[in-house]
Amino acid sequence: MHPLVLVAVGGAVGAVARAVMSAAVQARWPSLMPWGTIVVNISGCLALGLLLGSLESRPQLAPAWRSFAAVGVLGAFTTFSTFELETLALLQRDALPAALVNVAGSVLLGLLAVWTGHAVGRLV
């Protein structure tokens, strides 16, 4: 299968997964804070770290399948532009503390999740 087709199919999977997870989290914990986006971004960081860490010892996996998962699925799943838009919305509501928690929490937890996922992925 052509690599771009795999990326497109992965993108469809990731976009649907993002919509479902984000809506489920936001419904479970309704709040001014965009918890759905935060959970999607942090779990996407963890998944990307796990994937890339585990692939370091598996060079035999075709690059097209790596692109399917990393670029397609996880690229569509994580939502940086939505994160930025929701942060702007918090600022426009004069919710500076919530905006700062959103930015700092997403960046720090995302970095921790990628690092953890990568470390665990290297072990499997």
mmCIF file of C-alpha atoms in Angstrom:
data_model
loop_
_atom_site.group_PDB
_atom_site.id
_atom_site.type_symbol
_atom_site.label_atom_id
_atom_site.label_comp_id
_atom_site.label_asym_id
_atom_site.label_seq_id
_atom_site.Cartn_x
_atom_site.Cartn_y
_atom_site.Cartn_z
ATOM 1 C CA MET A 1 0.000 0.000 0.000
ATOM 2 C CA HIS A 2 1.257 3.499 -0.809
ATOM 3 C CA PRO A 3 2.734 5.277 2.242
ATOM 4 C CA LEU A 4 0.480 8.322 1.854
ATOM 5 C CA VAL A 5 -2.596 6.108 1.808
ATOM 6 C CA LEU A 6 -1.430 4.589 5.089
ATOM 7 C CA VAL A 7 -0.947 8.062 6.574
ATOM 8 C CA ALA A 8 -4.432 9.087 5.401
ATOM 9 C CA VAL A 9 -6.056 5.972 6.860
ATOM 10 C CA GLY A 10 -4.127 6.475 10.092
ATOM 11 C CA GLY A 11 -5.275 10.093 10.134
ATOM 12 C CA ALA A 12 -8.899 9.011 9.909
ATOM 13 C CA VAL A 13 -8.408 6.578 12.785
ATOM 14 C CA GLY A 14 -6.644 9.191 14.910
ATOM 15 C CA ALA A 15 -9.221 11.905 14.234
ATOM 16 C CA VAL A 16 -12.115 9.659 15.236
ATOM 17 C CA ALA A 17 -10.245 8.491 18.342
ATOM 18 C CA ARG A 18 -9.550 12.108 19.272
ATOM 19 C CA ALA A 19 -13.187 13.140 18.904
ATOM 20 C CA VAL A 20 -14.437 10.182 20.938
ATOM 21 C CA MET A 21 -11.882 10.497 23.744
ATOM 22 C CA SER A 22 -12.107 14.267 24.018
ATOM 23 C CA ALA A 23 -15.906 14.227 24.167
ATOM 24 C CA ALA A 24 -15.933 11.392 26.703
ATOM 25 C CA VAL A 25 -13.459 13.110 29.018
ATOM 26 C CA GLN A 26 -15.192 16.485 28.759
ATOM 27 C CA ALA A 27 -18.567 14.859 29.463
ATOM 28 C CA ARG A 28 -17.128 13.026 32.470
ATOM 29 C CA TRP A 29 -15.467 16.145 33.913
ATOM 30 C CA PRO A 30 -17.366 19.201 32.631
ATOM 31 C CA SER A 31 -15.381 22.309 33.413
ATOM 32 C CA LEU A 32 -14.063 25.593 32.097
ATOM 33 C CA MET A 33 -10.770 23.718 31.657
ATOM 34 C CA PRO A 34 -10.463 21.837 28.358
ATOM 35 C CA TRP A 35 -9.760 18.472 30.031
ATOM 36 C CA GLY A 36 -10.645 16.519 26.894
ATOM 37 C CA THR A 37 -7.903 18.207 24.882
ATOM 38 C CA ILE A 38 -5.411 17.935 27.737
ATOM 39 C CA VAL A 39 -6.029 14.191 28.145
ATOM 40 C CA VAL A 40 -5.818 13.635 24.382
ATOM 41 C CA ASN A 41 -2.537 15.537 24.111
ATOM 42 C CA ILE A 42 -0.897 13.859 27.119
ATOM 43 C CA SER A 43 -2.009 10.358 26.128
ATOM 44 C CA GLY A 44 -0.904 11.068 22.548
ATOM 45 C CA CYS A 45 2.524 12.111 23.831
ATOM 46 C CA LEU A 46 2.753 8.918 25.869
ATOM 47 C CA ALA A 47 1.674 6.804 22.885
ATOM 48 C CA LEU A 48 4.163 8.495 20.552
ATOM 49 C CA GLY A 49 6.981 7.967 23.046
ATOM 50 C CA LEU A 50 6.025 4.307 23.485
ATOM 51 C CA LEU A 51 5.823 3.791 19.738
ATOM 52 C CA LEU A 52 9.109 5.441 18.851
ATOM 53 C CA GLY A 53 10.953 3.970 21.824
ATOM 54 C CA SER A 54 9.818 0.454 20.962
ATOM 55 C CA LEU A 55 10.653 0.919 17.278
ATOM 56 C CA GLU A 56 14.282 1.805 17.991
ATOM 57 C CA SER A 57 15.052 -1.884 18.376
ATOM 58 C CA ARG A 58 12.828 -2.929 15.446
ATOM 59 C CA PRO A 59 14.283 -1.399 12.294
ATOM 60 C CA GLN A 60 12.645 -4.156 10.258
ATOM 61 C CA LEU A 61 9.243 -2.471 10.561
ATOM 62 C CA ALA A 62 8.546 -0.741 7.260
ATOM 63 C CA PRO A 63 8.818 3.060 7.352
ATOM 64 C CA ALA A 64 5.330 3.281 5.826
ATOM 65 C CA TRP A 65 3.832 1.578 8.888
ATOM 66 C CA ARG A 66 5.792 3.851 11.184
ATOM 67 C CA SER A 67 4.289 6.786 9.297
ATOM 68 C CA PHE A 68 0.815 5.237 9.562
ATOM 69 C CA ALA A 69 1.077 5.174 13.353
ATOM 70 C CA ALA A 70 3.227 8.216 14.167
ATOM 71 C CA VAL A 71 2.162 10.694 11.488
ATOM 72 C CA GLY A 72 -1.299 9.397 10.638
ATOM 73 C CA VAL A 73 -2.901 8.071 13.808
ATOM 74 C CA LEU A 74 -1.051 10.104 16.431
ATOM 75 C CA GLY A 75 -0.688 13.208 14.260
ATOM 76 C CA ALA A 76 -4.456 13.394 13.871
ATOM 77 C CA PHE A 77 -5.061 12.323 17.464
ATOM 78 C CA THR A 78 -3.084 15.060 19.206
ATOM 79 C CA THR A 79 -4.472 18.546 19.044
ATOM 80 C CA PHE A 80 -1.937 21.307 19.453
ATOM 81 C CA SER A 81 -3.922 23.844 17.455
ATOM 82 C CA THR A 82 -7.014 23.111 19.531
ATOM 83 C CA PHE A 83 -4.916 23.487 22.672
ATOM 84 C CA GLU A 84 -3.818 26.946 21.539
ATOM 85 C CA LEU A 85 -7.363 27.980 20.622
ATOM 86 C CA GLU A 86 -8.730 26.827 23.978
ATOM 87 C CA THR A 87 -5.957 28.682 25.797
ATOM 88 C CA LEU A 88 -6.881 31.839 23.906
ATOM 89 C CA ALA A 89 -10.533 31.312 24.870
ATOM 90 C CA LEU A 90 -9.517 31.077 28.537
ATOM 91 C CA LEU A 91 -7.564 34.326 28.225
ATOM 92 C CA GLN A 92 -10.504 36.027 26.519
ATOM 93 C CA ARG A 93 -12.679 35.003 29.493
ATOM 94 C CA ASP A 94 -10.151 36.635 31.839
ATOM 95 C CA ALA A 95 -9.286 33.196 33.215
ATOM 96 C CA LEU A 96 -5.531 33.774 33.354
ATOM 97 C CA PRO A 97 -4.866 31.199 36.112
ATOM 98 C CA ALA A 98 -6.702 28.500 34.140
ATOM 99 C CA ALA A 99 -4.844 29.490 30.955
ATOM 100 C CA LEU A 100 -1.491 29.253 32.739
ATOM 101 C CA VAL A 101 -2.367 25.862 34.238
ATOM 102 C CA ASN A 102 -3.476 24.691 30.795
ATOM 103 C CA VAL A 103 -0.196 25.760 29.148
ATOM 104 C CA ALA A 104 2.213 24.698 31.897
ATOM 105 C CA GLY A 105 0.387 21.470 32.652
ATOM 106 C CA SER A 106 0.121 20.437 29.022
ATOM 107 C CA VAL A 107 3.763 21.183 28.259
ATOM 108 C CA LEU A 108 5.225 19.644 31.421
ATOM 109 C CA LEU A 109 2.949 16.594 31.484
ATOM 110 C CA GLY A 110 3.397 16.125 27.736
ATOM 111 C CA LEU A 111 7.170 16.141 28.085
ATOM 112 C CA LEU A 112 6.972 13.721 31.005
ATOM 113 C CA ALA A 113 4.627 11.454 29.031
ATOM 114 C CA VAL A 114 6.882 11.378 25.946
ATOM 115 C CA TRP A 115 9.938 10.664 28.107
ATOM 116 C CA THR A 116 8.128 7.916 30.043
ATOM 117 C CA GLY A 117 6.677 6.362 26.914
ATOM 118 C CA HIS A 118 10.046 6.391 25.185
ATOM 119 C CA ALA A 119 11.780 4.797 28.174
ATOM 120 C CA VAL A 120 9.124 2.087 28.509
ATOM 121 C CA GLY A 121 9.021 1.563 24.746
ATOM 122 C CA ARG A 122 12.743 0.830 24.703
ATOM 123 C CA LEU A 123 12.175 -1.949 27.234
ATOM 124 C CA VAL A 124 9.548 -3.817 25.214
#
